[in-house]
Amino acid sequence: MNYVQAVQEIAKAAPEIHSELRKCSTQNAYELIRIFMVQIRKVAGENEPNLLLSYLKKMNKIYKNGDTTIRNALEHTFIYSLDNVATFCNEECKKVIFNTISLDLRQIYSRQIYTSGM
């Protein structure tokens, strides 16, 4: 999955951010994931577990099928922000987050969390 395909997938999952996605003047995978992450943070903060589940499943799909650029952006932007998102949501949403993200993403998250304190 390349940048254009990832934009299409995200726009299908979160049509409310479609106009913001179109504003991106360059095909920047990091900006794309950042925009989607802002939306994920919003629904987590509003304690909307069903919508959060849908977004996280989409993120898993993008990671699984993404090209190297998309995967790197996801690993660095999404995973880096995940702890912040989990901090500000209720327990139900935390469970949704950590039960939904793929094993690969959980391992990257764990590695990032445990090595950042060293």
Coordinates of N, CA and C in Angstrom, one line a residue:
M1 N 0.8 -1.2 0.0 CA 0.0 0.0 0.0 C 0.9 1.2 0.0
N2 N 0.7 2.1 -1.0 CA 1.5 3.3 -1.0 C 0.7 4.5 -0.4
Y3 N 1.3 5.7 -0.5 CA 0.7 6.8 0.2 C -0.7 7.1 -0.3
V4 N -1.0 7.1 -1.6 CA -2.3 7.4 -2.1 C -3.3 6.4 -1.6
Q5 N -3.0 5.1 -1.6 CA -3.9 4.1 -1.1 C -4.1 4.3 0.4
A6 N -3.1 4.6 1.1 CA -3.3 4.8 2.6 C -4.2 6.0 2.8
V7 N -4.1 7.1 2.0 CA -5.0 8.2 2.2 C -6.4 7.8 1.9
Q8 N -6.6 7.0 0.9 CA -8.0 6.5 0.6 C -8.5 5.6 1.7
E9 N -7.7 4.8 2.2 CA -8.2 3.9 3.4 C -8.6 4.8 4.6
I10 N -7.7 5.7 4.9 CA -8.0 6.6 6.1 C -9.3 7.4 5.8
A11 N -9.4 8.0 4.6 CA -10.6 8.8 4.3 C -11.9 8.0 4.4
K12 N -11.8 6.7 4.0 CA -13.0 5.8 4.2 C -13.3 5.6 5.6
A13 N -12.3 5.4 6.4 CA -12.5 5.1 7.9 C -12.9 6.4 8.6
A14 N -12.4 7.5 8.3 CA -12.6 8.8 9.0 C -13.0 9.9 8.0
P15 N -14.1 9.8 7.4 CA -14.5 10.9 6.4 C -14.4 12.3 6.9
E16 N -14.6 12.5 8.2 CA -14.5 13.8 8.8 C -13.2 14.5 8.7
I17 N -12.1 13.7 8.4 CA -10.8 14.4 8.2 C -10.4 14.4 6.8
H18 N -11.3 14.0 5.9 CA -11.0 14.0 4.4 C -10.4 15.3 3.9
S19 N -11.1 16.4 4.3 CA -10.7 17.7 3.8 C -9.3 18.1 4.3
E20 N -9.0 17.7 5.6 CA -7.6 17.9 6.1 C -6.6 17.1 5.4
L21 N -6.9 15.9 5.0 CA -6.0 15.0 4.2 C -5.7 15.6 2.9
R22 N -6.7 16.2 2.3 CA -6.5 16.9 0.9 C -5.7 18.1 1.0
K23 N -5.6 18.7 2.2 CA -4.8 19.9 2.3 C -3.3 19.6 2.3
C24 N -2.9 18.4 2.5 CA -1.5 18.0 2.5 C -0.9 18.3 1.1
S25 N 0.0 19.2 1.0 CA 0.5 19.6 -0.3 C 1.5 18.6 -0.8
T26 N 2.2 17.9 0.1 CA 3.2 16.9 -0.3 C 2.7 15.6 0.1
Q27 N 3.2 14.6 -0.5 CA 2.8 13.2 -0.1 C 3.7 12.8 1.0
N28 N 3.4 13.3 2.2 CA 4.2 13.0 3.4 C 3.5 12.0 4.3
A29 N 4.1 10.8 4.4 CA 3.5 9.7 5.1 C 3.4 10.1 6.6
Y30 N 4.4 10.8 7.1 CA 4.4 11.1 8.5 C 3.2 12.1 8.8
E31 N 3.0 13.0 8.0 CA 1.9 14.0 8.2 C 0.6 13.2 8.1
L32 N 0.5 12.3 7.1 CA -0.8 11.5 7.0 C -1.1 10.8 8.3
I33 N -0.1 10.1 8.8 CA -0.3 9.3 10.1 C -0.6 10.3 11.2
R34 N 0.1 11.4 11.3 CA -0.1 12.4 12.3 C -1.6 12.9 12.3
I35 N -2.1 13.2 11.1 CA -3.5 13.6 11.0 C -4.5 12.6 11.5
F36 N -4.2 11.3 11.1 CA -5.1 10.2 11.6 C -4.9 10.0 13.1
M37 N -3.7 10.2 13.6 CA -3.5 10.0 15.0 C -4.2 11.1 15.8
V38 N -4.3 12.3 15.3 CA -5.1 13.4 16.0 C -6.6 12.9 16.1
Q39 N -7.1 12.3 15.1 CA -8.5 11.9 15.1 C -8.6 10.7 16.1
I40 N -7.7 9.8 16.1 CA -7.7 8.7 17.0 C -7.7 9.2 18.5
R41 N -6.8 10.2 18.7 CA -6.7 10.8 20.0 C -8.0 11.4 20.4
K42 N -8.7 12.1 19.5 CA -10.0 12.7 19.7 C -11.0 11.7 20.2
V43 N -11.2 10.6 19.4 CA -12.2 9.6 19.7 C -11.9 8.9 21.0
A44 N -10.6 8.7 21.3 CA -10.2 8.0 22.5 C -10.6 8.9 23.7
G45 N -10.3 10.2 23.6 CA -10.6 11.2 24.6 C -12.1 11.4 24.8
E46 N -12.9 11.2 23.8 CA -14.3 11.2 23.9 C -14.9 9.9 24.3
N47 N -14.1 8.9 24.6 CA -14.5 7.6 25.0 C -15.5 6.9 24.1
E48 N -15.1 6.9 22.8 CA -15.9 6.2 21.8 C -15.2 4.9 21.4
P49 N -15.4 3.8 22.1 CA -14.6 2.6 21.9 C -14.9 2.0 20.5
N50 N -16.1 2.0 20.0 CA -16.5 1.4 18.7 C -15.8 2.1 17.6
L51 N -15.8 3.4 17.6 CA -15.1 4.2 16.6 C -13.6 4.0 16.7
L52 N -13.1 4.0 17.9 CA -11.7 3.7 18.2 C -11.2 2.4 17.6
L53 N -12.0 1.4 17.9 CA -11.8 0.0 17.3 C -11.7 0.0 15.8
S54 N -12.6 0.7 15.2 CA -12.6 0.8 13.7 C -11.3 1.5 13.2
Y55 N -10.9 2.6 13.8 CA -9.7 3.3 13.4 C -8.4 2.4 13.6
L56 N -8.4 1.7 14.8 CA -7.2 0.9 15.1 C -7.1 -0.3 14.1
K57 N -8.2 -0.8 13.7 CA -8.2 -1.9 12.7 C -7.7 -1.4 11.4
K58 N -8.1 -0.2 11.1 CA -7.6 0.4 9.8 C -6.1 0.7 9.9
M59 N -5.6 1.1 11.1 CA -4.2 1.3 11.3 C -3.4 0.0 11.1
N60 N -4.0 -1.1 11.7 CA -3.3 -2.4 11.5 C -3.2 -2.8 10.0
K61 N -4.3 -2.5 9.3 CA -4.3 -2.9 7.9 C -3.3 -2.1 7.1
I62 N -3.2 -0.8 7.4 CA -2.3 0.1 6.8 C -0.8 -0.4 7.1
Y63 N -0.6 -0.8 8.3 CA 0.7 -1.2 8.7 C 1.1 -2.5 8.0
K64 N 0.1 -3.5 8.0 CA 0.4 -4.8 7.4 C 0.6 -4.7 5.9
N65 N -0.1 -3.8 5.2 CA 0.0 -3.8 3.8 C 0.8 -2.6 3.3
G66 N 1.3 -1.7 4.2 CA 2.0 -0.5 3.7 C 3.4 -0.8 3.2
D67 N 3.8 0.2 2.3 CA 5.2 0.1 1.9 C 6.1 0.6 3.0
T68 N 7.4 0.6 2.7 CA 8.3 0.9 3.8 C 8.1 2.3 4.3
T69 N 7.8 3.3 3.5 CA 7.6 4.6 4.0 C 6.4 4.7 4.9
I70 N 5.4 4.1 4.5 CA 4.1 4.1 5.4 C 4.4 3.4 6.7
R71 N 5.0 2.2 6.6 CA 5.3 1.5 7.8 C 6.2 2.2 8.8
N72 N 7.3 2.9 8.2 CA 8.2 3.7 9.1 C 7.4 4.8 9.7
A73 N 6.6 5.5 9.0 CA 5.8 6.6 9.5 C 4.9 6.1 10.6
L74 N 4.3 5.0 10.4 CA 3.4 4.4 11.4 C 4.2 4.0 12.7
E75 N 5.3 3.4 12.5 CA 6.1 3.0 13.6 C 6.6 4.2 14.5
H76 N 6.9 5.3 13.8 CA 7.5 6.4 14.5 C 6.4 7.4 15.0
T77 N 5.4 7.6 14.2 CA 4.4 8.6 14.6 C 3.3 8.0 15.4
F78 N 2.7 6.9 15.0 CA 1.6 6.3 15.7 C 2.1 5.7 17.0
I79 N 3.1 4.9 17.0 CA 3.6 4.2 18.2 C 4.1 5.2 19.2
Y80 N 4.8 6.3 18.7 CA 5.3 7.3 19.6 C 4.1 8.0 20.3
S81 N 3.0 8.2 19.7 CA 1.8 8.9 20.3 C 0.9 8.0 21.0
L82 N 1.0 6.7 20.9 CA 0.1 5.8 21.5 C 0.0 5.9 23.0
D83 N 1.1 6.0 23.7 CA 1.2 6.1 25.1 C 0.4 7.4 25.6
N84 N 0.6 8.5 24.9 CA -0.1 9.7 25.2 C -1.6 9.5 25.0
V85 N -2.1 8.9 24.0 CA -3.5 8.6 23.8 C -4.0 7.7 24.9
A86 N -3.3 6.7 25.3 CA -3.8 5.8 26.3 C -3.9 6.5 27.7
T87 N -3.1 7.4 27.9 CA -3.0 8.1 29.2 C -4.3 8.9 29.4
F88 N -4.9 9.4 28.4 CA -6.1 10.3 28.5 C -7.4 9.7 28.2
C89 N -7.5 8.4 28.1 CA -8.8 7.7 27.9 C -9.1 6.8 29.0
N90 N -10.4 6.4 29.0 CA -10.8 5.5 30.1 C -10.3 4.1 29.9
E91 N -10.6 3.3 30.9 CA -10.0 1.9 30.9 C -10.6 1.1 29.7
E92 N -11.8 1.3 29.4 CA -12.4 0.6 28.2 C -11.6 0.9 27.0
C93 N -11.4 2.1 26.7 CA -10.6 2.5 25.5 C -9.2 2.0 25.6
K94 N -8.6 2.0 26.7 CA -7.2 1.5 26.9 C -7.2 0.0 26.5
K95 N -8.2 -0.7 26.9 CA -8.3 -2.2 26.6 C -8.5 -2.3 25.1
V96 N -9.3 -1.5 24.5 CA -9.5 -1.5 23.0 C -8.2 -1.3 22.3
I97 N -7.5 -0.3 22.7 CA -6.2 0.0 22.1 C -5.3 -1.1 22.1
F98 N -5.0 -1.6 23.3 CA -4.0 -2.7 23.5 C -4.4 -4.1 23.1
N99 N -5.7 -4.3 23.0 CA -6.2 -5.6 22.5 C -6.4 -5.6 20.9
T100 N -6.4 -4.4 20.3 CA -6.6 -4.3 18.9 C -5.4 -4.1 18.1
I101 N -4.4 -3.4 18.6 CA -3.2 -3.2 17.7 C -2.5 -4.5 17.5
S102 N -2.0 -4.7 16.4 CA -1.4 -6.0 16.0 C -0.2 -6.3 16.9
L103 N 0.2 -7.6 16.9 CA 1.3 -8.1 17.7 C 2.6 -7.3 17.3
D104 N 2.8 -7.1 16.0 CA 4.0 -6.4 15.6 C 4.0 -5.0 16.1
L105 N 2.9 -4.3 16.1 CA 2.8 -2.9 16.6 C 3.0 -2.9 18.2
R106 N 2.4 -3.9 18.8 CA 2.6 -4.0 20.3 C 4.1 -4.2 20.7
Q107 N 4.8 -5.1 19.9 CA 6.2 -5.3 20.1 C 7.0 -4.0 19.9
I108 N 6.7 -3.3 18.9 CA 7.4 -2.1 18.6 C 7.1 -1.1 19.7
Y109 N 5.9 -1.0 20.2 CA 5.5 -0.1 21.3 C 6.3 -0.5 22.5
S110 N 6.3 -1.8 22.9 CA 7.0 -2.2 24.1 C 8.5 -1.9 24.0
R111 N 9.1 -2.1 22.8 CA 10.5 -1.8 22.6 C 10.7 -0.3 22.8
Q112 N 9.9 0.5 22.3 CA 10.0 1.9 22.3 C 9.9 2.4 23.8
I113 N 8.9 1.9 24.5 CA 8.6 2.3 25.9 C 9.8 1.9 26.8
Y114 N 10.2 0.7 26.7 CA 11.2 0.2 27.6 C 12.6 0.7 27.3
T115 N 12.9 1.1 26.0 CA 14.2 1.6 25.7 C 14.3 3.1 25.9
S116 N 13.2 3.8 26.0 CA 13.2 5.2 26.1 C 13.7 5.7 27.5
G117 N 13.5 4.8 28.5 CA 13.9 5.1 29.9 C 15.3 4.8 30.2
M118 N 16.1 4.3 29.2 CA 17.5 3.9 29.5 C 18.4 5.0 29.2

